[in-house]
Coordinates of C-alpha atoms and ligand atoms in Angstrom, one line a residue:
X1 CA 101.5 83.8 121.3
X2 CA 102.5 87.4 121.0
X3 CA 101.0 90.5 120.0
X4 CA 102.9 93.3 118.6
X5 CA 102.1 96.8 117.0
X6 CA 104.6 98.6 114.5
X7 CA 104.5 102.2 115.1
X8 CA 106.1 105.4 113.3
X9 CA 105.4 107.9 110.7
X10 CA 103.9 107.7 107.0
X11 CA 106.6 106.0 104.8
X12 CA 109.0 105.1 107.8
X13 CA 108.9 101.4 106.6
X14 CA 106.1 99.8 108.5
X15 CA 104.3 97.8 106.2
X16 CA 108.0 96.8 104.6
X17 CA 108.9 95.5 108.0
X18 CA 105.4 94.2 109.3
X19 CA 105.7 91.5 106.4
X20 CA 109.2 90.3 107.4
X21 CA 107.9 90.5 111.3
X22 CA 104.7 88.4 110.7
X23 CA 106.6 85.8 108.4
X24 CA 109.3 85.4 110.8
X25 CA 107.0 85.1 114.2
X26 CA 104.1 83.6 112.4
X27 CA 101.8 86.7 113.3
X28 CA 98.9 87.8 111.7
X29 CA 99.7 90.9 109.6
X30 CA 96.8 93.6 110.4
X31 CA 97.4 96.7 108.3
X32 CA 94.5 99.3 108.8
X33 CA 95.9 101.0 105.6
X34 CA 95.3 97.9 103.6
X35 CA 91.9 97.2 105.2
X36 CA 90.5 100.5 104.5
X37 CA 92.6 100.1 100.6
X38 CA 90.4 96.9 100.3
X39 CA 87.2 98.6 101.4
X40 CA 87.5 101.2 98.5
X41 CA 86.5 98.2 96.3
X42 CA 83.5 97.1 97.7
X43 CA 83.0 98.1 101.0
X44 CA 79.6 99.9 102.7
X45 CA 81.4 103.1 103.8
X46 CA 84.0 103.2 100.3
X47 CA 82.9 106.6 99.2
X48 CA 83.6 108.3 102.8
X49 CA 86.8 106.5 103.0
X50 CA 87.9 107.1 99.8
X51 CA 87.3 110.9 100.5
X52 CA 89.1 111.0 103.7
X53 CA 92.1 109.0 102.4
X54 CA 92.2 111.0 99.4
X55 CA 92.5 114.2 102.1
X56 CA 95.2 112.1 103.9
X57 CA 93.1 112.4 107.1
X58 CA 91.9 109.7 109.2
X59 CA 88.7 107.9 109.1
X60 CA 86.4 108.1 112.3
X61 CA 87.9 105.7 115.1
X62 CA 84.8 103.8 115.5
X63 CA 84.8 102.8 112.2
X64 CA 88.5 101.5 111.7
X65 CA 88.2 99.8 115.2
X66 CA 85.1 97.9 113.9
X67 CA 87.2 96.6 111.3
X68 CA 90.4 95.8 112.9
X69 CA 87.9 93.9 115.9
X70 CA 86.4 91.6 113.1
X71 CA 89.7 90.9 111.6
X72 CA 91.2 90.0 114.9
X73 CA 88.0 87.8 116.1
X74 CA 88.5 86.1 112.6
X75 CA 92.3 85.6 113.3
X76 CA 92.2 85.1 116.8
X77 CA 93.0 81.2 116.5
X78 CA 95.6 81.2 114.7
X79 CA 98.0 83.3 116.7
X80 CA 99.3 86.5 117.3
X81 CA 99.0 89.8 115.4
X82 CA 101.4 92.3 114.1
X83 CA 98.9 95.5 114.2
X84 CA 100.3 98.0 111.5
X85 CA 98.9 101.4 111.3
X86 CA 96.4 100.7 114.2
X87 CA 95.9 102.0 116.8
X88 CA 96.6 105.8 115.7
X89 CA 94.9 107.5 118.5
X90 CA 94.5 108.1 121.5
X91 CA 90.9 106.7 121.7
X92 CA 91.7 103.5 119.7
X93 CA 94.9 102.7 121.7
X94 CA 92.3 102.2 124.7
X95 CA 89.8 100.5 122.6
X96 CA 92.5 98.2 121.4
X97 CA 94.0 97.5 125.1
X98 CA 90.1 96.9 126.3
X99 CA 89.1 94.5 123.5
X100 CA 92.4 92.4 124.0
X101 CA 91.7 92.1 127.3
X102 CA 88.0 91.1 126.8
X103 CA 89.9 87.9 124.7
X104 CA 92.5 87.3 127.4
X105 CA 95.5 88.5 125.6
X106 CA 97.5 91.8 125.8
X107 CA 100.2 94.2 123.6
X108 CA 103.5 92.9 124.1
X109 CA 105.9 95.3 122.8
X110 CA 105.6 98.2 120.6
X111 CA 108.2 98.9 117.8
X112 CA 108.9 102.7 117.3
X113 CA 110.5 103.3 113.7
X114 CA 112.0 106.3 113.5
X115 CA 113.1 108.6 110.8
X116 CA 113.0 112.2 109.7
X117 CA 110.0 113.6 107.9
X118 CA 112.4 114.5 104.9
X119 CA 113.9 111.0 104.3
X120 CA 110.0 109.6 104.9
X121 CA 108.8 111.9 102.4
X122 CA 111.7 110.8 99.6
X123 CA 110.5 107.0 100.4
X124 CA 106.7 108.0 99.5
X125 CA 107.5 110.4 96.7
X126 CA 109.5 107.3 95.2
X127 CA 106.8 104.6 96.1
X128 CA 104.1 107.3 94.5
X129 CA 105.8 106.6 91.2
X130 CA 104.2 103.1 91.0
X131 CA 101.9 102.5 94.0
X132 CA 98.9 104.4 92.5
X133 CA 98.0 105.5 95.9
X134 CA 95.9 108.8 95.9
X135 CA 97.7 109.6 99.1
X136 CA 101.5 109.5 97.9
X137 CA 101.9 112.8 96.7
X138 CA 103.6 116.0 98.3
X139 CA 100.6 118.0 99.3
X140 CA 98.9 115.1 101.1
X141 CA 102.4 113.6 102.6
X142 CA 102.4 117.2 104.2
X143 CA 98.6 116.8 105.8
X144 CA 99.6 113.1 106.8
X145 CA 102.6 114.0 108.6
X146 CA 100.7 116.7 110.3
X147 CA 98.2 114.5 111.8
X148 CA 101.0 111.8 112.5
X149 CA 102.4 114.7 115.0
X150 CA 99.4 116.1 116.5
X151 CA 97.1 112.9 116.9
X152 CA 99.2 109.5 116.8
X153 CA 102.7 110.7 118.2
X154 CA 100.9 111.4 121.9
X155 CA 100.6 106.9 122.0
X156 CA 104.1 107.3 122.5
X157 CA 103.7 108.8 125.8
X158 CA 100.3 106.2 126.3
X159 CA 102.9 103.2 125.6
X160 CA 105.9 104.7 127.3
X161 CA 103.9 104.2 130.6
X162 CA 103.1 100.9 129.7
X163 CA 107.0 100.3 129.5
X164 CA 106.1 98.5 125.6
X165 CA 108.5 100.8 123.7
X166 CA 111.3 99.6 121.3
X167 CA 112.8 102.3 119.6
X168 CA 114.5 101.6 116.2
X169 CA 116.7 103.8 113.8
X170 CA 114.5 103.3 110.2
X171 CA 117.4 105.1 108.5
X172 CA 119.5 101.8 107.3
X173 CA 118.9 99.2 104.5
X174 CA 115.6 97.1 105.1
X175 CA 117.7 93.8 106.2
X176 CA 119.3 96.0 108.9
X177 CA 116.8 97.2 110.2
X178 CA 114.8 94.1 110.4
X179 CA 117.9 92.5 111.8
X180 CA 117.8 95.0 114.7
X181 CA 114.1 94.5 115.0
X182 CA 114.7 90.7 115.7
X183 CA 117.1 91.3 118.1
X184 CA 115.4 93.8 120.0
X185 CA 112.2 92.3 120.1
X186 CA 113.8 88.8 121.2
X187 CA 115.1 90.6 124.0
X188 CA 111.4 92.0 124.9
X189 CA 109.6 89.2 124.2
X190 CA 111.7 87.3 126.7
X191 CA 111.2 89.6 129.9
Ligands
AP5_1 P1 98.8 103.2 106.2 O1 98.8 102.9 105.0 O2 98.7 103.1 107.3 O3 99.8 104.7 105.5 P2 100.8 105.5 106.3 O4 100.6 105.2 108.2 O5 100.8 106.8 106.2 O6 102.2 104.7 105.9 P3 102.8 103.8 104.6 O7 101.8 103.0 104.2 O8 102.5 105.3 103.6 O9 104.5 103.5 104.4 P4 104.7 102.6 105.5 O10 105.3 103.0 107.2 O11 103.8 101.3 105.8 O12 105.9 102.5 105.0 P5 105.8 101.4 103.7 O13 106.8 100.1 104.4 O14 105.4 101.1 102.8 O15 97.5 104.7 106.0 C1 96.8 105.1 105.2 C2 95.7 106.1 105.3 O16 94.5 105.1 105.9 C3 95.9 106.8 106.2 O17 96.1 108.2 105.9 C4 94.4 107.2 106.8 O18 93.5 108.3 105.8 C5 94.0 105.8 107.2 N1 94.2 105.4 108.1 C6 95.3 104.2 108.4 N2 95.0 103.5 109.7 C7 94.2 104.5 110.1 C8 93.5 104.3 111.4 N3 94.0 103.7 112.4 N4 92.7 105.1 111.6 C9 92.3 106.4 110.8 N5 92.6 106.3 109.5 C10 93.7 105.2 109.2 O19 107.6 101.9 103.2 C11 107.4 102.7 102.7 C12 108.6 103.1 101.3 O20 109.7 102.9 101.5 C13 108.2 101.6 100.4 O21 108.3 101.9 98.7 C14 109.0 100.8 101.0 O22 109.5 99.9 99.9 C15 110.6 101.9 101.4 N6 111.2 101.4 102.3 C16 110.9 100.8 103.2 N7 111.8 100.5 104.3 C17 113.0 101.1 103.7 C18 114.1 101.2 104.0 N8 114.7 100.7 105.0 N9 115.1 101.8 103.5 C19 114.9 102.2 101.7 N10 113.5 102.5 101.4 C20 112.4 101.7 102.3

């Protein structure tokens, strides 16, 4: 059983690749963004979540950690997970390590998808024409990139120390990025 994290800036293609990887490796795709957007419809914190998502800000660590842990417990019997969008802060990363350890599993690899902010912005703005996401606009994209740089990028050092990072160029076509991920992930999961 393997557990993999897909990491990278907003719009880099995490969700797109996570769908493909989770199908190929039969992992449960756990997207924190999708969990939060589902919560907007009926969840007990929907007003607070909406306010934060609309502003491109992170929801509190404890809130998202509780949601992820609940989903992990529900899916554990089915096998491994593909974490997408969580963890996003050092506190979340430490929580996840501790929680997985308590379940006698661990994170095996971190796929770091790389793309310039300029290209990622283009992708998000294009998606924004049809996505209906309130955070897919120029002003909020800027805020999301800022938060990514200050709060999320430090995780790369954290996982580098654990020797889990697989760097992947996010610029090529979806299918080519996927092929490279499969090639490198195969090696990483072997070792
Ligand atoms: P979340 O939903 O996780 O958004 P994000 O990280 O900003 O990422 P995106 O969904 O914008 O992009 P992506 O990298 O998944 O790219 P995608 O595959 O869609 O989080 C949203 C919000 O929730 C956060 O801002 C925060 O408020 C909150 N939140 C989430 N997690 C949290 C956490 N852990 N803690 C606290 N708060 C949290 O691709 C983008 C577009 O590009 C698509 O249209 C796609 O078709 C296209 N595309 C993909 N790959 C390619 C390619 N190779 N070539 C051309 N186009 C491509």
